Amino acid sequence: MYTKAKNDVGRADTLYGLGGVHQSLSNYSEAEECFSQALEIFTKSGSDSGRANALRGLGEFYYSQSDYTKAEELFIQALEMYTTLGDYIGQAYAWLGLANVHRAQSKYGEAEGYCNRALAFFDRIEFSLGRAKALNGLGEIYRLLSDYTKAEQCFKLALAAYTSIRIGSGRAETLHGLEEINLSRSKYAEAEECFTQALTIYTNIGLDLGRANALRGLGELRLCQARNGEANLLLKDAMRIAERIDHVEGALEAKRLLARGFEEENRPTRDRPPPRNLHRTGEVKSSTNSSVGAGVIPKNL
């Protein structure tokens, strides 16, 4: 319809929206193609707001591929354009993108600063979804810094915000953060409850990457409890899903955990280590972590 009517901006808007959908479903090559085409059309048509959005979308793509240098360049370009346009929501989302990039490189001070800037903007304009994303991002930073009290506070605030606006994928992402905290404190029952809730949400909304992450988390929990048989079944399911959606990092992590479980299962009983506390020092990126939160990348008007 847009092509026949020669409505270039409308076609670019559609491509941008499709890029967000593909990104949320972990269809990364399709997302890149849509964002790139949208950027080209927006640039030719002189739509600065559309160009800024497409730049940010491409930033999310390169972040998901762990190309942090390229992602940072694109987020900075988008931020500069949003600032010129006076687009507060766009600026805040660009800051969240930069927070992701710095957090992934263990630059926690810079990441915290970007998240706090975004949170201040979202609070000022009373944008609940953005506030939930920023709080979730701060929770993840504090968790990685082992400041579990602050992390738990942020995750619980984010969970309440996502629940109030009925964003299931955001709830699941925040539950994942709470899972990690409970595991680090050896609160296995609470961790299992969070994993199970997240798995149910991801299954209901059809988000395979989130489902794989939740299954892998449950498998790792079972390893911590020395329940290796159950762990192997969960981890094999997680690996199959990750391989099917071409999520290399997730598949490799599941394989690593399977190897660990096999090694421990075949070790003489007297030599097996006791169930241990789990504390992850890194992250597995997911589509719901895009822009530090969940859902399709918003289009800013």
PDB file of N, CA and C in Angstrom, residues 228-277:
ATOM      1  N   ASN A 228      21.599 -34.040  38.752  1.00  0.00           N
ATOM      2  CA  ASN A 228      22.189 -33.965  37.415  1.00  0.00           C
ATOM      3  C   ASN A 228      21.310 -34.558  36.327  1.00  0.00           C
ATOM      4  N   GLY A 229      20.558 -35.599  36.630  1.00  0.00           N
ATOM      5  CA  GLY A 229      19.690 -36.194  35.620  1.00  0.00           C
ATOM      6  C   GLY A 229      18.654 -35.206  35.121  1.00  0.00           C
ATOM      7  N   GLU A 230      17.992 -34.516  36.058  1.00  0.00           N
ATOM      8  CA  GLU A 230      17.012 -33.494  35.682  1.00  0.00           C
ATOM      9  C   GLU A 230      17.690 -32.347  34.944  1.00  0.00           C
ATOM     10  N   ALA A 231      18.883 -31.983  35.412  1.00  0.00           N
ATOM     11  CA  ALA A 231      19.622 -30.881  34.786  1.00  0.00           C
ATOM     12  C   ALA A 231      19.907 -31.189  33.318  1.00  0.00           C
ATOM     13  N   ASN A 232      20.338 -32.408  33.035  1.00  0.00           N
ATOM     14  CA  ASN A 232      20.673 -32.769  31.653  1.00  0.00           C
ATOM     15  C   ASN A 232      19.476 -32.643  30.720  1.00  0.00           C
ATOM     16  N   LEU A 233      18.303 -33.076  31.167  1.00  0.00           N
ATOM     17  CA  LEU A 233      17.106 -32.978  30.331  1.00  0.00           C
ATOM     18  C   LEU A 233      16.779 -31.516  30.022  1.00  0.00           C
ATOM     19  N   LEU A 234      16.830 -30.669  31.043  1.00  0.00           N
ATOM     20  CA  LEU A 234      16.529 -29.249  30.860  1.00  0.00           C
ATOM     21  C   LEU A 234      17.552 -28.585  29.945  1.00  0.00           C
ATOM     22  N   LEU A 235      18.812 -28.888  30.147  1.00  0.00           N
ATOM     23  CA  LEU A 235      19.866 -28.261  29.357  1.00  0.00           C
ATOM     24  C   LEU A 235      19.838 -28.720  27.899  1.00  0.00           C
ATOM     25  N   LYS A 236      19.478 -29.970  27.662  1.00  0.00           N
ATOM     26  CA  LYS A 236      19.340 -30.443  26.278  1.00  0.00           C
ATOM     27  C   LYS A 236      18.212 -29.715  25.564  1.00  0.00           C
ATOM     28  N   ASP A 237      17.091 -29.495  26.262  1.00  0.00           N
ATOM     29  CA  ASP A 237      15.988 -28.725  25.674  1.00  0.00           C
ATOM     30  C   ASP A 237      16.439 -27.302  25.363  1.00  0.00           C
ATOM     31  N   ALA A 238      17.151 -26.705  26.310  1.00  0.00           N
ATOM     32  CA  ALA A 238      17.635 -25.333  26.109  1.00  0.00           C
ATOM     33  C   ALA A 238      18.581 -25.263  24.920  1.00  0.00           C
ATOM     34  N   MET A 239      19.478 -26.229  24.795  1.00  0.00           N
ATOM     35  CA  MET A 239      20.445 -26.239  23.694  1.00  0.00           C
ATOM     36  C   MET A 239      19.736 -26.395  22.350  1.00  0.00           C
ATOM     37  N   ARG A 240      18.736 -27.290  22.288  1.00  0.00           N
ATOM     38  CA  ARG A 240      17.999 -27.496  21.032  1.00  0.00           C
ATOM     39  C   ARG A 240      17.309 -26.220  20.576  1.00  0.00           C
ATOM     40  N   ILE A 241      16.672 -25.526  21.513  1.00  0.00           N
ATOM     41  CA  ILE A 241      15.981 -24.287  21.151  1.00  0.00           C
ATOM     42  C   ILE A 241      16.982 -23.228  20.695  1.00  0.00           C
ATOM     43  N   ALA A 242      18.081 -23.078  21.436  1.00  0.00           N
ATOM     44  CA  ALA A 242      19.096 -22.078  21.087  1.00  0.00           C
ATOM     45  C   ALA A 242      19.686 -22.362  19.708  1.00  0.00           C
ATOM     46  N   GLU A 243      19.943 -23.621  19.404  1.00  0.00           N
ATOM     47  CA  GLU A 243      20.491 -23.970  18.084  1.00  0.00           C
ATOM     48  C   GLU A 243      19.469 -23.699  16.981  1.00  0.00           C
ATOM     49  N   ARG A 244      18.209 -23.970  17.262  1.00  0.00           N
ATOM     50  CA  ARG A 244      17.169 -23.764  16.250  1.00  0.00           C
ATOM     51  C   ARG A 244      17.014 -22.294  15.887  1.00  0.00           C
ATOM     52  N   ILE A 245      17.194 -21.409  16.852  1.00  0.00           N
ATOM     53  CA  ILE A 245      17.046 -19.974  16.577  1.00  0.00           C
ATOM     54  C   ILE A 245      18.398 -19.295  16.335  1.00  0.00           C
ATOM     55  N   ASP A 246      19.449 -20.123  16.181  1.00  0.00           N
ATOM     56  CA  ASP A 246      20.798 -19.606  15.880  1.00  0.00           C
ATOM     57  C   ASP A 246      21.334 -18.676  16.954  1.00  0.00           C
ATOM     58  N   HIS A 247      21.017 -18.971  18.210  1.00  0.00           N
ATOM     59  CA  HIS A 247      21.586 -18.192  19.309  1.00  0.00           C
ATOM     60  C   HIS A 247      22.840 -18.923  19.794  1.00  0.00           C
ATOM     61  N   VAL A 248      23.972 -18.574  19.184  1.00  0.00           N
ATOM     62  CA  VAL A 248      25.211 -19.313  19.393  1.00  0.00           C
ATOM     63  C   VAL A 248      25.652 -19.281  20.843  1.00  0.00           C
ATOM     64  N   GLU A 249      25.602 -18.106  21.446  1.00  0.00           N
ATOM     65  CA  GLU A 249      26.082 -17.967  22.824  1.00  0.00           C
ATOM     66  C   GLU A 249      25.276 -18.835  23.779  1.00  0.00           C
ATOM     67  N   GLY A 250      23.953 -18.839  23.611  1.00  0.00           N
ATOM     68  CA  GLY A 250      23.103 -19.645  24.482  1.00  0.00           C
ATOM     69  C   GLY A 250      23.348 -21.130  24.303  1.00  0.00           C
ATOM     70  N   ALA A 251      23.539 -21.570  23.044  1.00  0.00           N
ATOM     71  CA  ALA A 251      23.805 -22.985  22.781  1.00  0.00           C
ATOM     72  C   ALA A 251      25.128 -23.420  23.391  1.00  0.00           C
ATOM     73  N   LEU A 252      26.145 -22.576  23.262  1.00  0.00           N
ATOM     74  CA  LEU A 252      27.453 -22.911  23.824  1.00  0.00           C
ATOM     75  C   LEU A 252      27.402 -22.993  25.348  1.00  0.00           C
ATOM     76  N   GLU A 253      26.657 -22.081  25.966  1.00  0.00           N
ATOM     77  CA  GLU A 253      26.539 -22.102  27.430  1.00  0.00           C
ATOM     78  C   GLU A 253      25.827 -23.374  27.889  1.00  0.00           C
ATOM     79  N   ALA A 254      24.779 -23.782  27.172  1.00  0.00           N
ATOM     80  CA  ALA A 254      24.075 -25.016  27.524  1.00  0.00           C
ATOM     81  C   ALA A 254      24.996 -26.227  27.371  1.00  0.00           C
ATOM     82  N   LYS A 255      25.795 -26.250  26.304  1.00  0.00           N
ATOM     83  CA  LYS A 255      26.744 -27.344  26.111  1.00  0.00           C
ATOM     84  C   LYS A 255      27.778 -27.383  27.225  1.00  0.00           C
ATOM     85  N   ARG A 256      28.248 -26.217  27.641  1.00  0.00           N
ATOM     86  CA  ARG A 256      29.242 -26.159  28.720  1.00  0.00           C
ATOM     87  C   ARG A 256      28.659 -26.733  30.005  1.00  0.00           C
ATOM     88  N   LEU A 257      27.417 -26.369  30.293  1.00  0.00           N
ATOM     89  CA  LEU A 257      26.776 -26.863  31.512  1.00  0.00           C
ATOM     90  C   LEU A 257      26.494 -28.362  31.420  1.00  0.00           C
ATOM     91  N   LEU A 258      26.134 -28.834  30.226  1.00  0.00           N
ATOM     92  CA  LEU A 258      25.940 -30.270  30.038  1.00  0.00           C
ATOM     93  C   LEU A 258      27.231 -31.036  30.298  1.00  0.00           C
ATOM     94  N   ALA A 259      28.337 -30.493  29.808  1.00  0.00           N
ATOM     95  CA  ALA A 259      29.628 -31.144  30.031  1.00  0.00           C
ATOM     96  C   ALA A 259      29.968 -31.177  31.518  1.00  0.00           C
ATOM     97  N   ARG A 260      29.654 -30.081  32.206  1.00  0.00           N
ATOM     98  CA  ARG A 260      29.902 -30.042  33.646  1.00  0.00           C
ATOM     99  C   ARG A 260      29.064 -31.084  34.373  1.00  0.00           C
ATOM    100  N   GLY A 261      27.792 -31.195  33.976  1.00  0.00           N
ATOM    101  CA  GLY A 261      26.916 -32.174  34.607  1.00  0.00           C
ATOM    102  C   GLY A 261      27.373 -33.595  34.344  1.00  0.00           C
ATOM    103  N   PHE A 262      27.824 -33.866  33.114  1.00  0.00           N
ATOM    104  CA  PHE A 262      28.305 -35.214  32.760  1.00  0.00           C
ATOM    105  C   PHE A 262      29.553 -35.554  33.567  1.00  0.00           C
ATOM    106  N   GLU A 263      30.445 -34.583  33.701  1.00  0.00           N
ATOM    107  CA  GLU A 263      31.678 -34.804  34.461  1.00  0.00           C
ATOM    108  C   GLU A 263      31.370 -35.133  35.921  1.00  0.00           C
ATOM    109  N   GLU A 264      30.439 -34.377  36.505  1.00  0.00           N
ATOM    110  CA  GLU A 264      30.115 -34.603  37.908  1.00  0.00           C
ATOM    111  C   GLU A 264      29.348 -35.906  38.102  1.00  0.00           C
ATOM    112  N   GLU A 265      28.500 -36.253  37.118  1.00  0.00           N
ATOM    113  CA  GLU A 265      27.715 -37.474  37.229  1.00  0.00           C
ATOM    114  C   GLU A 265      28.616 -38.716  37.203  1.00  0.00           C
ATOM    115  N   ASN A 266      29.706 -38.631  36.454  1.00  0.00           N
ATOM    116  CA  ASN A 266      30.589 -39.779  36.301  1.00  0.00           C
ATOM    117  C   ASN A 266      31.786 -39.748  37.251  1.00  0.00           C
ATOM    118  N   ARG A 267      31.795 -38.796  38.151  1.00  0.00           N
ATOM    119  CA  ARG A 267      32.852 -38.729  39.154  1.00  0.00           C
ATOM    120  C   ARG A 267      32.471 -39.620  40.331  1.00  0.00           C
ATOM    121  N   PRO A 268      33.416 -40.335  40.933  1.00  0.00           N
ATOM    122  CA  PRO A 268      33.080 -41.142  42.120  1.00  0.00           C
ATOM    123  C   PRO A 268      32.391 -40.294  43.177  1.00  0.00           C
ATOM    124  N   THR A 269      31.404 -40.884  43.848  1.00  0.00           N
ATOM    125  CA  THR A 269      30.585 -40.138  44.807  1.00  0.00           C
ATOM    126  C   THR A 269      31.425 -39.405  45.831  1.00  0.00           C
ATOM    127  N   ARG A 270      32.458 -40.057  46.311  1.00  0.00           N
ATOM    128  CA  ARG A 270      33.268 -39.431  47.370  1.00  0.00           C
ATOM    129  C   ARG A 270      34.024 -38.203  46.875  1.00  0.00           C
ATOM    130  N   ASP A 271      34.219 -38.117  45.526  1.00  0.00           N
ATOM    131  CA  ASP A 271      34.967 -36.994  44.956  1.00  0.00           C
ATOM    132  C   ASP A 271      34.081 -35.874  44.447  1.00  0.00           C
ATOM    133  N   ARG A 272      32.760 -36.066  44.518  1.00  0.00           N
ATOM    134  CA  ARG A 272      31.859 -35.028  43.990  1.00  0.00           C
ATOM    135  C   ARG A 272      31.811 -33.834  44.925  1.00  0.00           C
ATOM    136  N   PRO A 273      31.827 -32.629  44.366  1.00  0.00           N
ATOM    137  CA  PRO A 273      31.725 -31.446  45.215  1.00  0.00           C
ATOM    138  C   PRO A 273      30.321 -31.308  45.763  1.00  0.00           C
ATOM    139  N   PRO A 274      30.153 -30.615  46.887  1.00  0.00           N
ATOM    140  CA  PRO A 274      28.816 -30.382  47.415  1.00  0.00           C
ATOM    141  C   PRO A 274      28.055 -29.428  46.522  1.00  0.00           C
ATOM    142  N   PRO A 275      26.706 -29.402  46.593  1.00  0.00           N
ATOM    143  CA  PRO A 275      25.934 -28.404  45.836  1.00  0.00           C
ATOM    144  C   PRO A 275      26.476 -27.019  46.112  1.00  0.00           C
ATOM    145  N   ARG A 276      26.662 -26.240  45.057  1.00  0.00           N
ATOM    146  CA  ARG A 276      27.331 -24.960  45.259  1.00  0.00           C
ATOM    147  C   ARG A 276      26.461 -23.788  44.862  1.00  0.00           C
ATOM    148  N   ASN A 277      26.871 -22.664  45.370  1.00  0.00           N
ATOM    149  CA  ASN A 277      26.179 -21.419  45.083  1.00  0.00           C
ATOM    150  C   ASN A 277      26.521 -20.966  43.678  1.00  0.00           C
TER     151      ASN A 277
END
